[in-house]
Amino acid sequence: MHHAKPLPALETITMPSKVRTTFLLIAVALLAFFHFHLRLSPPGAGALYPGFGLSNLSVSRPSEQSAAVALNYAIREAESVPSRHVSSIPEEPIDTVSILFPAWEVFAIAPPAEEDGRVRERDWHCVFQNNATSPAALAGVLPFTNRTMFKCELPPSVRRLRPFYQPALTRSSSERAFPAIATGGAAKELFRWNFLAYESLSTEDDVVLFVKGVNNRQGINRSPSELSCVFGDDPATAVRTAVMSSAQEVFRCAHPKLSAVDSGTEIKIKITLEIALENRVIPSVAYYTPERRKLATNGSRSLLCACTMVHNVAKFLKEWVMYHASIGVDRFLLYDNGSDDGLQSVVDDLNRGGYHVRMLTWLWPKTQEAGFSHSAIYANDSCEWMAYVDVDEFIFAPAWNSSALPSKLMLTSLLPAQDGPALHGQVSIKCYEFGPSNQKTHPPEGVTQGYTCRTRTEQRHKSMLRLDAAHASLLNVIHHFRLKEGYKSKQVRLEDGVVNHYKYQAWSEFKTKFRRRVSAYVVDWTQAINPASKDRAPGLGFEPVEPRGWAQRFCEVGDDRLKALTRRWFGLESGSGYTMAWQR
């Protein structure tokens, strides 16, 4: 057996007095440094959150809250919470509520500039729950609440986490931190776009609310009796009114009694839907405003307006507006779905030129039907008829070829006279679809000049709607609306009028369609679903890869009638050829 050796006796070391004095001075200096550091550090730094890792966050999840708090969680915007401050972040994050959109886009909605002037500044970042960051770009200002929207990307490192929490919107800095959670508080989860109340509009008689995720399948709608509109973000005082109509993403309900909610002009009233059978209140970023919003405020009502949803159409817009204004469209209403190509400057230029173009920021993805429903209410006091045609669609009548100049009576001549027993509420015009016509890039003279070859048979149709004839549900399938009882549609013969749809353009333009389809009920180009659908281009796959022979496709009939007409009306001959009015 081996016995452990005894430990040697510890040697007594005597420190020289000079060394002791040096260590004492160092210790005093360190204590003084930490004393002043803690006194000068902002609240939340130092000892309050040592280390500040995710393991130090005390997060109360919605499932751990009481029913009342859970209800409040569903309908209240993300509130300010105490934040960790570091010396490089001298200010609080902007108070925002954020939504996760498709393609990992995060949209943070900030207060109006008049409430927080910092939104006018630049160089903002989204800071996420693991302290990962991404730049936040200004996305637009919501038209009726004036709230500012910023767009950032959900970082890849966050996509693996569950749940996703609302990011903080902070100034650019070399050191950023996700806000700390106060003791007993709760982190707010990121709103999901597929289940959200996102917009509202009032009429004299009711409230129109736009909600994603309730009626998900076309033609199948929840009964209004299953739903209630909820006004206010405090469950103890929230007011509920009956839903009278439920169709697609549009819900109509009664106004609340203003005495029952905070109705001061400076107080925002949240509005959302409640699904009674599920005891579920839908998250919301929508606000209720009792007064009606109008396209025009001067009291005049135009005979014919045009409406469309747009994304990055700056190079196309002048041609479309100038042509249709010359044949009878008085006003143009654009729902802008996140353009970043300088579209606003083109709109401003057109308005300075005497045209009437109104552009609304409408960042909600895949909501074309809802946008058109919104326009039928918003523009009703300003427009008698609304033409729903896109910026690559031009209404044309063969009889106009004999006219040396355009006339504002041309397009309105296609509208029905209402002096007979039949009440026409809608005019349906068939479409010819044009192909790339050997173009490799966007023709600088415009689409009417560059695309002159089309398919032989007509496809689909577009409509002009008498706004007073729209059914109360506001249901539409993009090409036409459901009409009130007693109204019917008028079909325009091909020889009397047609829509030239410049659909299949040069590949450099057409491939941008792969970004996202605008309809709520049409699958995106990249989804391998229903490949035989008429909403797809024949022979096109699911990736933005140019098919062989694209420039020669969809060319069965040469048709340059509108090219000749617009050149006569808008062209200016020069030594190098023709320059069109929209090129100047």
Coordinates of C-alpha atoms in Angstrom, one line a residue:
M1 CA 0.0 0.0 0.0
H2 CA 1.3 3.4 -0.9
H3 CA 0.8 6.2 1.5
A4 CA 0.1 9.7 0.2
K5 CA 3.0 12.0 0.7
P6 CA 2.3 14.9 3.1
L7 CA 1.9 18.3 1.5
P8 CA 4.9 20.4 1.9
A9 CA 4.7 23.2 4.4
L10 CA 3.6 26.5 2.8
E11 CA 6.4 28.9 2.5
T12 CA 5.7 32.2 4.2
I13 CA 6.4 35.0 1.7
T14 CA 6.8 38.5 2.9
M15 CA 5.9 41.2 0.4
P16 CA 8.1 44.2 0.4
S17 CA 6.4 47.4 1.6
K18 CA 6.9 49.1 -1.7
V19 CA 5.0 46.4 -3.6
R20 CA 2.2 46.5 -1.0
T21 CA 1.8 50.2 -1.6
T22 CA 1.6 49.8 -5.4
F23 CA -1.1 47.1 -5.1
L24 CA -3.1 49.3 -2.7
L25 CA -3.0 52.2 -5.2
I26 CA -4.2 50.0 -8.0
A27 CA -7.1 48.6 -5.9
V28 CA -8.2 52.1 -4.9
A29 CA -8.1 53.2 -8.6
L30 CA -10.2 50.2 -9.7
L31 CA -12.8 50.8 -7.0
A32 CA -13.0 54.5 -8.0
F33 CA -13.5 53.6 -11.7
F34 CA -16.3 51.1 -11.0
H35 CA -18.0 53.6 -8.6
F36 CA -18.1 56.4 -11.2
H37 CA -19.0 53.9 -14.1
L38 CA -22.1 52.8 -12.2
R39 CA -23.1 56.3 -11.3
L40 CA -22.7 57.6 -14.9
S41 CA -24.1 54.6 -16.8
P42 CA -27.7 54.9 -17.9
P43 CA -30.5 52.9 -16.3
G44 CA -30.4 49.3 -17.4
A45 CA -26.6 49.0 -17.8
G46 CA -24.1 47.5 -15.5
A47 CA -25.3 45.4 -12.5
L48 CA -29.0 45.4 -13.5
Y49 CA -28.4 43.1 -16.5
P50 CA -25.0 41.5 -16.0
G51 CA -23.8 39.8 -19.2
F52 CA -27.2 40.5 -20.9
G53 CA -27.5 37.2 -22.7
L54 CA -30.8 35.6 -23.8
S55 CA -30.5 33.4 -20.7
N56 CA -30.9 36.5 -18.6
L57 CA -34.2 37.6 -20.2
S58 CA -37.3 36.9 -18.1
V59 CA -40.0 36.3 -20.8
S60 CA -43.6 35.8 -19.9
R61 CA -45.2 34.0 -22.9
P62 CA -48.8 34.6 -23.9
S63 CA -49.8 31.1 -22.7
E64 CA -48.7 32.0 -19.2
Q65 CA -50.9 35.0 -18.9
S66 CA -54.4 35.3 -17.8
A67 CA -57.2 35.3 -20.3
A68 CA -57.7 39.1 -19.9
V69 CA -54.0 39.7 -20.4
A70 CA -54.0 37.4 -23.4
L71 CA -56.9 39.3 -25.0
N72 CA -55.0 42.5 -24.4
Y73 CA -51.9 40.9 -26.0
A74 CA -53.9 40.2 -29.1
I75 CA -55.2 43.6 -29.8
R76 CA -52.8 46.0 -28.2
E77 CA -49.8 47.3 -30.1
A78 CA -46.3 46.5 -28.7
E79 CA -45.7 48.9 -25.9
S80 CA -42.5 50.6 -24.8
V81 CA -40.4 48.4 -22.5
P82 CA -37.3 49.4 -20.5
S83 CA -34.3 49.0 -22.8
R84 CA -30.7 48.1 -22.1
H85 CA -28.7 51.2 -22.8
V86 CA -25.0 51.3 -23.8
S87 CA -22.9 54.3 -24.3
S88 CA -23.2 54.1 -28.1
I89 CA -27.1 54.2 -28.0
P90 CA -28.0 57.4 -26.3
E91 CA -31.7 57.3 -27.1
E92 CA -34.7 55.0 -26.6
P93 CA -35.8 52.8 -29.6
I94 CA -38.8 54.1 -31.5
D95 CA -42.0 52.6 -30.3
T96 CA -43.1 50.3 -33.1
V97 CA -45.3 47.3 -33.9
S98 CA -43.9 44.9 -36.4
I99 CA -45.3 42.3 -38.9
L100 CA -43.6 39.4 -40.6
F101 CA -44.3 39.4 -44.3
P102 CA -43.5 36.7 -46.9
A103 CA -39.8 36.3 -48.0
W104 CA -38.7 37.1 -44.4
E105 CA -39.5 40.8 -44.7
V106 CA -40.3 42.6 -41.5
F107 CA -42.3 45.8 -41.6
A108 CA -42.1 48.0 -38.5
I109 CA -44.9 50.6 -38.1
A110 CA -43.7 53.7 -36.2
P111 CA -45.7 56.7 -35.0
P112 CA -46.4 59.6 -37.3
A113 CA -43.6 62.1 -37.8
E114 CA -45.5 64.8 -35.8
E115 CA -45.5 62.4 -32.8
D116 CA -41.9 61.3 -33.1
G117 CA -39.7 63.4 -35.4
R118 CA -37.0 60.9 -35.4
V119 CA -38.7 58.9 -38.1
R120 CA -37.6 61.5 -40.6
E121 CA -34.0 60.6 -39.9
R122 CA -32.0 57.9 -41.6
D123 CA -29.7 55.1 -40.6
W124 CA -32.1 52.9 -38.6
H125 CA -31.7 49.2 -37.8
C126 CA -33.9 46.4 -36.6
V127 CA -32.4 44.7 -33.5
F128 CA -33.8 41.2 -33.0
Q129 CA -34.1 38.9 -30.0
N130 CA -30.6 37.4 -30.3
N131 CA -29.1 40.8 -31.0
A132 CA -28.8 40.1 -34.7
T133 CA -29.5 43.3 -36.7
S134 CA -30.5 44.3 -40.2
P135 CA -30.8 47.7 -41.9
A136 CA -34.2 49.3 -41.7
A137 CA -35.2 51.3 -44.9
L138 CA -38.1 53.7 -45.1
A139 CA -41.0 51.9 -46.8
G140 CA -43.6 54.6 -46.9
V141 CA -46.2 56.5 -44.9
L142 CA -49.6 55.0 -44.4
P143 CA -52.1 57.4 -46.0
F144 CA -54.8 57.7 -43.3
T145 CA -52.9 57.4 -40.0
N146 CA -49.7 59.0 -41.2
R147 CA -47.7 56.2 -39.5
T148 CA -44.3 55.6 -40.9
M149 CA -43.3 52.1 -42.1
F150 CA -39.8 50.7 -42.1
K151 CA -38.7 47.5 -43.8
C152 CA -35.9 45.2 -42.7
E153 CA -35.0 41.6 -43.2
L154 CA -35.3 38.8 -40.6
P155 CA -31.7 37.7 -40.2
P156 CA -31.0 34.0 -40.9
S157 CA -29.9 33.4 -37.3
V158 CA -33.3 34.5 -36.1
R159 CA -35.2 32.3 -38.4
R160 CA -34.2 29.2 -36.4
L161 CA -35.7 30.6 -33.2
R162 CA -39.2 30.2 -31.9
P163 CA -41.2 32.3 -31.3
F164 CA -40.2 35.4 -33.2
Y165 CA -40.3 38.5 -31.1
Q166 CA -40.9 42.1 -32.2
P167 CA -37.6 43.8 -33.0
A168 CA -36.4 47.1 -31.7
L169 CA -35.9 50.0 -34.1
T170 CA -32.7 51.8 -33.1
R171 CA -30.2 54.2 -34.5
S172 CA -27.1 52.8 -36.3
S173 CA -24.4 52.0 -33.8
S174 CA -21.4 49.6 -33.5
E175 CA -23.1 48.2 -30.4
R176 CA -26.8 47.4 -30.2
A177 CA -28.9 45.3 -27.9
F178 CA -32.4 43.8 -27.9
P179 CA -34.6 45.6 -25.3
A180 CA -34.6 44.0 -21.9
I181 CA -37.9 42.8 -20.5
A182 CA -39.1 44.4 -17.3
T183 CA -39.7 42.0 -14.4
G184 CA -43.2 40.4 -14.8
G185 CA -43.5 41.8 -18.3
A186 CA -43.9 40.0 -21.6
A187 CA -42.0 40.2 -24.9
K188 CA -44.4 40.9 -27.8
E189 CA -44.4 38.3 -30.5
L190 CA -44.0 39.4 -34.1
F191 CA -47.3 39.7 -35.8
R192 CA -47.8 37.3 -38.7
W193 CA -49.1 38.6 -42.0
N194 CA -51.4 35.7 -42.6
F195 CA -53.6 36.5 -39.6
L196 CA -54.0 40.3 -39.1
A197 CA -56.4 43.2 -39.3
Y198 CA -54.6 45.7 -41.4
E199 CA -56.8 48.5 -42.6
S200 CA -60.2 50.2 -42.0
L201 CA -62.4 52.7 -43.7
S202 CA -65.6 54.4 -42.5
T203 CA -68.8 55.3 -44.4
E204 CA -71.7 57.3 -43.0
D205 CA -73.5 54.0 -42.2
D206 CA -70.8 51.5 -41.3
V207 CA -67.2 50.5 -40.9
V208 CA -65.3 48.6 -43.5
L209 CA -62.5 46.4 -42.0
F210 CA -59.8 44.5 -43.9
V211 CA -58.5 41.3 -42.3
K212 CA -56.1 38.6 -43.5
G213 CA -56.6 35.0 -42.5
V214 CA -60.4 34.7 -41.8
N215 CA -61.7 33.8 -45.3
N216 CA -58.8 32.0 -46.8
R217 CA -60.4 30.1 -49.7
Q218 CA -62.1 31.9 -52.6
G219 CA -65.8 31.6 -52.5
I220 CA -65.9 30.3 -48.9
N221 CA -66.7 32.9 -46.3
R222 CA -67.4 32.8 -42.6
S223 CA -70.9 33.8 -41.6
P224 CA -71.1 37.3 -40.2
S225 CA -72.9 35.9 -37.1
E226 CA -69.6 34.2 -36.1
L227 CA -67.8 37.5 -35.9
S228 CA -67.8 40.8 -34.1
C229 CA -65.9 44.0 -34.6
V230 CA -63.9 45.1 -31.5
F231 CA -63.1 48.7 -30.9
G232 CA -60.4 49.7 -28.4
D233 CA -57.3 48.0 -27.0
D234 CA -58.4 47.5 -23.4
P235 CA -60.5 44.4 -23.0
A236 CA -62.3 45.9 -20.0
T237 CA -63.7 48.8 -22.0
A238 CA -63.6 47.5 -25.6
V239 CA -66.9 47.9 -27.5
R240 CA -68.2 45.2 -29.8
T241 CA -70.6 45.7 -32.8
A242 CA -72.2 43.2 -35.1
V243 CA -70.6 42.2 -38.4
M244 CA -73.1 42.6 -41.2
S245 CA -71.0 41.3 -44.2
S246 CA -68.1 38.9 -44.6
A247 CA -66.5 38.3 -48.0
Q248 CA -62.9 37.7 -48.9
E249 CA -60.8 40.0 -46.7
V250 CA -63.6 42.6 -46.3
F251 CA -65.9 42.8 -43.2
R252 CA -68.5 45.5 -42.6
C253 CA -69.9 46.3 -39.2
A254 CA -71.8 48.9 -37.3
H255 CA -70.2 52.0 -35.9
P256 CA -69.7 52.0 -32.1
K257 CA -71.5 54.5 -29.9
L258 CA -68.8 57.2 -29.6
S259 CA -69.8 57.7 -25.9
A260 CA -68.7 54.1 -25.3
V261 CA -65.1 54.6 -26.6
D262 CA -62.5 57.2 -26.3
S263 CA -63.5 59.5 -29.2
G264 CA -61.2 62.4 -28.7
T265 CA -59.5 63.7 -31.8
E266 CA -56.0 62.9 -30.5
I267 CA -56.9 59.4 -29.3
K268 CA -56.4 56.4 -31.6
I269 CA -59.0 53.7 -31.4
K270 CA -57.8 50.2 -32.4
I271 CA -60.2 48.0 -34.4
T272 CA -60.1 44.3 -35.1
L273 CA -62.3 41.2 -35.4
E274 CA -63.3 38.6 -32.8
I275 CA -64.1 35.0 -33.8
A276 CA -66.7 34.2 -31.2
L277 CA -66.7 30.4 -31.4
E278 CA -62.9 30.3 -31.0
N279 CA -62.9 33.1 -28.4
R280 CA -60.1 34.6 -30.5
V281 CA -59.3 38.2 -31.1
I282 CA -57.2 38.8 -34.2
P283 CA -54.1 40.9 -33.9
S284 CA -54.5 44.3 -35.5
V285 CA -52.6 47.3 -36.8
A286 CA -55.8 49.0 -38.0
Y287 CA -57.4 52.1 -36.5
Y288 CA -61.0 53.3 -36.5
T289 CA -61.7 56.8 -37.7
P290 CA -65.4 57.9 -37.5
E291 CA -65.1 60.4 -40.3
R292 CA -65.2 59.3 -43.9
R293 CA -62.1 59.5 -46.1
K294 CA -62.6 60.8 -49.7
L295 CA -60.5 60.8 -52.8
A296 CA -61.5 64.4 -53.6
T297 CA -62.6 67.0 -51.2
N298 CA -63.9 69.7 -53.6
G299 CA -67.3 68.1 -53.9
S300 CA -67.1 67.4 -57.7
R301 CA -67.7 63.9 -59.0
S302 CA -65.9 62.8 -62.1
L303 CA -67.7 60.7 -64.7
L304 CA -64.9 58.2 -65.1
C305 CA -61.8 57.4 -63.1
A306 CA -59.2 54.6 -63.3
C307 CA -57.7 52.4 -60.5
T308 CA -54.9 49.9 -60.3
M309 CA -52.4 48.4 -58.0
V310 CA -48.8 49.1 -58.9
H311 CA -45.2 48.1 -58.0
N312 CA -42.2 49.8 -59.7
V313 CA -44.0 51.1 -62.7
A314 CA -42.3 54.5 -63.0
K315 CA -41.1 53.8 -66.6
F316 CA -44.6 52.9 -67.7
L317 CA -46.9 55.3 -65.9
K318 CA -46.7 58.4 -68.0
E319 CA -47.7 56.6 -71.2
W320 CA -50.7 54.9 -69.4
V321 CA -51.9 58.1 -67.8
M322 CA -51.5 60.4 -70.7
Y323 CA -53.2 58.1 -73.1
H324 CA -56.2 57.3 -70.9
A325 CA -56.6 60.9 -69.8
S326 CA -56.8 62.0 -73.4
I327 CA -59.7 59.6 -74.1
G328 CA -61.8 60.4 -71.0
V329 CA -60.4 59.3 -67.7
D330 CA -60.5 62.3 -65.2
R331 CA -58.7 60.9 -62.2
F332 CA -56.3 58.1 -61.5
L333 CA -56.0 56.2 -58.2
L334 CA -52.9 54.1 -57.6
Y335 CA -52.4 51.6 -54.8
D336 CA -48.6 51.5 -54.4
N337 CA -47.4 48.1 -53.3
G338 CA -43.9 49.0 -52.1
S339 CA -42.3 50.8 -55.2
D340 CA -38.7 51.9 -54.9
D341 CA -38.0 53.0 -58.5
G342 CA -38.8 56.8 -58.1
L343 CA -42.5 56.4 -58.8
Q344 CA -43.5 59.2 -56.5
S345 CA -41.5 61.7 -58.6
V346 CA -43.2 60.6 -61.7
V347 CA -46.6 61.0 -60.0
D348 CA -45.6 64.5 -58.9
D349 CA -44.5 65.4 -62.4
L350 CA -47.8 64.2 -63.9
N351 CA -49.8 66.3 -61.3
R352 CA -47.7 69.4 -62.2
G353 CA -48.6 68.7 -65.8
G354 CA -52.3 69.0 -65.0
Y355 CA -53.2 65.4 -64.5
H356 CA -55.0 64.1 -61.4
V357 CA -53.1 61.2 -60.0
R358 CA -53.5 60.1 -56.4
M359 CA -51.2 57.4 -55.0
L360 CA -51.9 55.6 -51.8
T361 CA -49.2 53.6 -49.9
W362 CA -50.6 50.1 -49.8
L363 CA -47.8 47.8 -48.7
W364 CA -50.0 44.8 -47.8
P365 CA -48.9 41.9 -50.0
K366 CA -51.4 39.8 -52.1
T367 CA -54.3 42.1 -51.4
Q368 CA -55.4 43.3 -54.9
E369 CA -59.0 42.3 -54.3
A370 CA -59.1 44.1 -51.0
G371 CA -57.4 47.2 -52.6
F372 CA -60.1 47.3 -55.2
S373 CA -62.8 46.9 -52.6
H374 CA -61.2 49.8 -50.7
S375 CA -61.3 52.0 -53.8
A376 CA -65.0 51.3 -54.4
I377 CA -65.7 53.0 -51.0
Y378 CA -62.9 55.5 -51.0
A379 CA -63.6 56.9 -54.5
N380 CA -67.4 56.7 -54.5
D381 CA -67.9 60.4 -53.7
S382 CA -65.4 61.4 -56.4
C383 CA -66.1 59.0 -59.3
E384 CA -69.3 57.7 -60.9
W385 CA -67.5 55.0 -62.9
M386 CA -64.2 53.3 -62.2
A387 CA -62.1 51.5 -64.8
Y388 CA -60.0 48.7 -63.3
V389 CA -57.2 48.3 -65.7
D390 CA -53.5 47.8 -65.1
V391 CA -50.6 50.0 -66.3
D392 CA -49.8 47.4 -69.1
E393 CA -53.5 47.5 -70.3
F394 CA -54.8 50.1 -72.8
I395 CA -58.5 50.4 -73.8
F396 CA -58.9 50.9 -77.5
A397 CA -61.7 51.1 -80.0
P398 CA -61.1 50.4 -83.7
A399 CA -63.3 53.3 -84.7
W400 CA -60.8 55.7 -83.1
N401 CA -58.4 55.1 -86.0
S402 CA -60.2 57.6 -88.1
S403 CA -59.7 60.4 -85.5
A404 CA -56.8 62.8 -86.0
L405 CA -56.9 63.8 -82.3
P406 CA -58.2 62.1 -79.1
S407 CA -61.4 63.2 -77.4
K408 CA -62.5 62.9 -73.8
L409 CA -65.8 61.5 -75.1
M410 CA -64.2 58.4 -76.6
L411 CA -64.0 56.2 -73.6
T412 CA -67.2 57.4 -72.0
S413 CA -69.0 56.5 -75.2
L414 CA -68.6 52.9 -74.2
L415 CA -70.6 53.5 -71.0
P416 CA -74.2 52.5 -71.1
A417 CA -77.0 55.1 -71.3
Q418 CA -79.3 54.8 -68.3
D419 CA -82.5 55.9 -69.9
G420 CA -83.9 52.4 -70.4
P421 CA -85.4 49.8 -68.1
A422 CA -82.2 47.9 -67.7
L423 CA -79.7 49.2 -65.2
H424 CA -76.2 48.5 -66.2
G425 CA -73.7 48.6 -63.3
Q426 CA -70.7 47.3 -65.1
V427 CA -69.1 47.3 -68.6
S428 CA -67.0 44.2 -69.5
I429 CA -64.2 44.6 -72.2
K430 CA -62.3 41.6 -73.6
C431 CA -58.5 41.5 -73.8
Y432 CA -56.0 40.8 -76.5
E433 CA -52.7 39.6 -75.0
F434 CA -49.5 40.8 -76.7
G435 CA -46.2 39.0 -76.7
P436 CA -42.5 40.2 -76.5
S437 CA -42.5 41.1 -80.2
N438 CA -38.8 40.4 -80.5
Q439 CA -38.0 43.1 -77.9
K440 CA -35.0 42.3 -75.7
T441 CA -35.4 45.3 -73.4
H442 CA -38.1 47.8 -72.5
P443 CA -38.9 49.9 -75.6
P444 CA -38.1 53.6 -74.7
E445 CA -40.9 54.9 -76.9
G446 CA -43.4 52.9 -74.8
V447 CA -45.3 49.6 -74.8
T448 CA -47.8 50.8 -77.4
Q449 CA -44.9 51.4 -79.8
G450 CA -42.7 48.4 -79.0
Y451 CA -45.2 45.5 -78.7
T452 CA -47.2 44.8 -81.9
C453 CA -47.7 41.0 -82.0
R454 CA -50.4 39.2 -80.1
T455 CA -52.3 35.9 -79.7
R456 CA -55.2 35.3 -82.0
T457 CA -58.0 34.8 -79.6
E458 CA -59.1 37.1 -76.8
Q459 CA -58.3 36.2 -73.2
R460 CA -60.1 37.3 -70.0
H461 CA -61.7 40.8 -69.6
K462 CA -61.5 44.0 -67.7
S463 CA -64.3 46.1 -66.3
M464 CA -65.6 49.6 -65.8
L465 CA -67.7 49.6 -62.6
R466 CA -70.5 52.0 -61.7
L467 CA -69.4 52.4 -58.1
D468 CA -73.0 52.9 -56.8
A469 CA -73.8 49.5 -58.2
A470 CA -71.2 47.5 -56.3
H471 CA -72.7 44.9 -53.9
A472 CA -72.5 45.7 -50.2
S473 CA -70.0 42.8 -49.8
L474 CA -67.6 44.6 -52.2
L475 CA -66.7 41.1 -53.5
N476 CA -64.6 41.1 -56.7
V477 CA -62.5 38.7 -58.6
I478 CA -60.2 41.5 -60.0
H479 CA -61.8 41.5 -63.4
H480 CA -65.3 42.3 -62.2
F481 CA -67.4 43.1 -59.1
R482 CA -70.5 41.5 -57.8
L483 CA -73.4 43.8 -58.4
K484 CA -76.4 44.9 -56.3
E485 CA -79.7 43.3 -57.1
G486 CA -81.3 44.9 -60.2
Y487 CA -78.0 45.7 -61.9
K488 CA -76.4 43.8 -64.7
S489 CA -73.2 43.9 -66.8
K490 CA -72.9 45.1 -70.4
Q491 CA -70.5 43.1 -72.7
V492 CA -68.6 45.2 -75.3
R493 CA -68.2 43.6 -78.7
L494 CA -64.6 43.2 -80.0
E495 CA -65.4 45.5 -82.9
D496 CA -66.5 48.2 -80.5
G497 CA -63.8 48.1 -77.9
V498 CA -60.9 45.9 -76.6
V499 CA -58.2 46.0 -74.0
N500 CA -54.6 45.7 -75.4
H501 CA -52.9 43.8 -72.7
Y502 CA -49.1 44.1 -73.1
K503 CA -48.7 41.1 -70.8
Y504 CA -45.7 39.1 -72.1
Q505 CA -43.0 41.8 -72.4
A506 CA -39.3 41.6 -72.9
W507 CA -37.9 39.0 -70.5
S508 CA -36.0 41.6 -68.5
E509 CA -39.4 43.1 -67.6
F510 CA -41.5 40.0 -67.4
K511 CA -39.2 38.2 -64.9
T512 CA -40.0 40.9 -62.3
K513 CA -43.4 39.2 -62.0
F514 CA -41.8 36.4 -60.1
R515 CA -41.4 38.7 -57.1
R516 CA -45.0 38.0 -56.0
R517 CA -48.5 37.9 -57.5
V518 CA -50.8 40.6 -56.2
S519 CA -54.0 38.6 -56.0
A520 CA -54.9 37.0 -52.7
Y521 CA -56.2 33.8 -54.4
V522 CA -53.6 33.3 -57.2
V523 CA -50.5 31.3 -56.4
D524 CA -47.1 33.0 -56.9
W525 CA -45.1 32.1 -60.0
T526 CA -42.6 30.2 -58.0
Q527 CA -45.1 27.9 -56.4
A528 CA -45.4 24.5 -58.2
I529 CA -49.2 24.5 -57.9
N530 CA -51.8 24.3 -60.6
P531 CA -49.4 24.6 -63.5
A532 CA -52.2 24.5 -66.1
S533 CA -53.9 27.6 -64.7
K534 CA -54.7 30.4 -67.1
D535 CA -53.0 32.7 -64.6
R536 CA -49.6 31.2 -65.7
A537 CA -47.7 31.8 -68.9
P538 CA -47.9 28.8 -71.1
G539 CA -44.6 26.9 -71.2
L540 CA -43.1 28.9 -68.3
G541 CA -41.7 27.1 -65.3
F542 CA -41.5 28.0 -61.6
E543 CA -38.2 29.9 -61.7
P544 CA -37.2 33.2 -63.3
V545 CA -35.2 31.5 -66.1
E546 CA -35.8 32.8 -69.6
P547 CA -37.4 30.1 -71.8
R548 CA -35.8 29.3 -75.1
G549 CA -37.3 31.6 -77.8
W550 CA -39.1 33.9 -75.4
A551 CA -38.8 36.9 -77.6
Q552 CA -40.8 35.2 -80.4
R553 CA -43.5 33.7 -78.3
F554 CA -47.2 34.6 -78.1
C555 CA -47.0 36.0 -81.7
E556 CA -49.8 34.8 -83.9
V557 CA -51.2 38.1 -85.3
G558 CA -49.5 41.3 -86.1
D559 CA -51.5 44.2 -84.6
D560 CA -50.1 47.7 -84.9
R561 CA -53.4 49.6 -84.8
L562 CA -52.8 51.3 -81.4
K563 CA -49.1 51.9 -82.3
A564 CA -50.2 53.9 -85.4
L565 CA -52.9 55.7 -83.4
T566 CA -50.7 56.8 -80.5
R567 CA -47.9 57.9 -82.8
R568 CA -50.4 60.1 -84.6
W569 CA -51.8 61.6 -81.4
F570 CA -48.6 61.8 -79.3
G571 CA -45.6 61.5 -81.6
L572 CA -43.3 64.2 -82.7
E573 CA -41.2 63.4 -85.8
S574 CA -37.6 64.3 -85.6
G575 CA -34.4 63.6 -87.6
S576 CA -33.9 60.4 -85.5
G577 CA -37.5 59.2 -85.8
Y578 CA -40.4 59.7 -83.5
T579 CA -40.3 60.9 -79.9
M580 CA -43.5 60.2 -77.9
A581 CA -45.0 62.8 -75.5
W582 CA -44.3 60.6 -72.5
Q583 CA -40.6 60.6 -73.3
R584 CA -40.2 64.3 -72.8

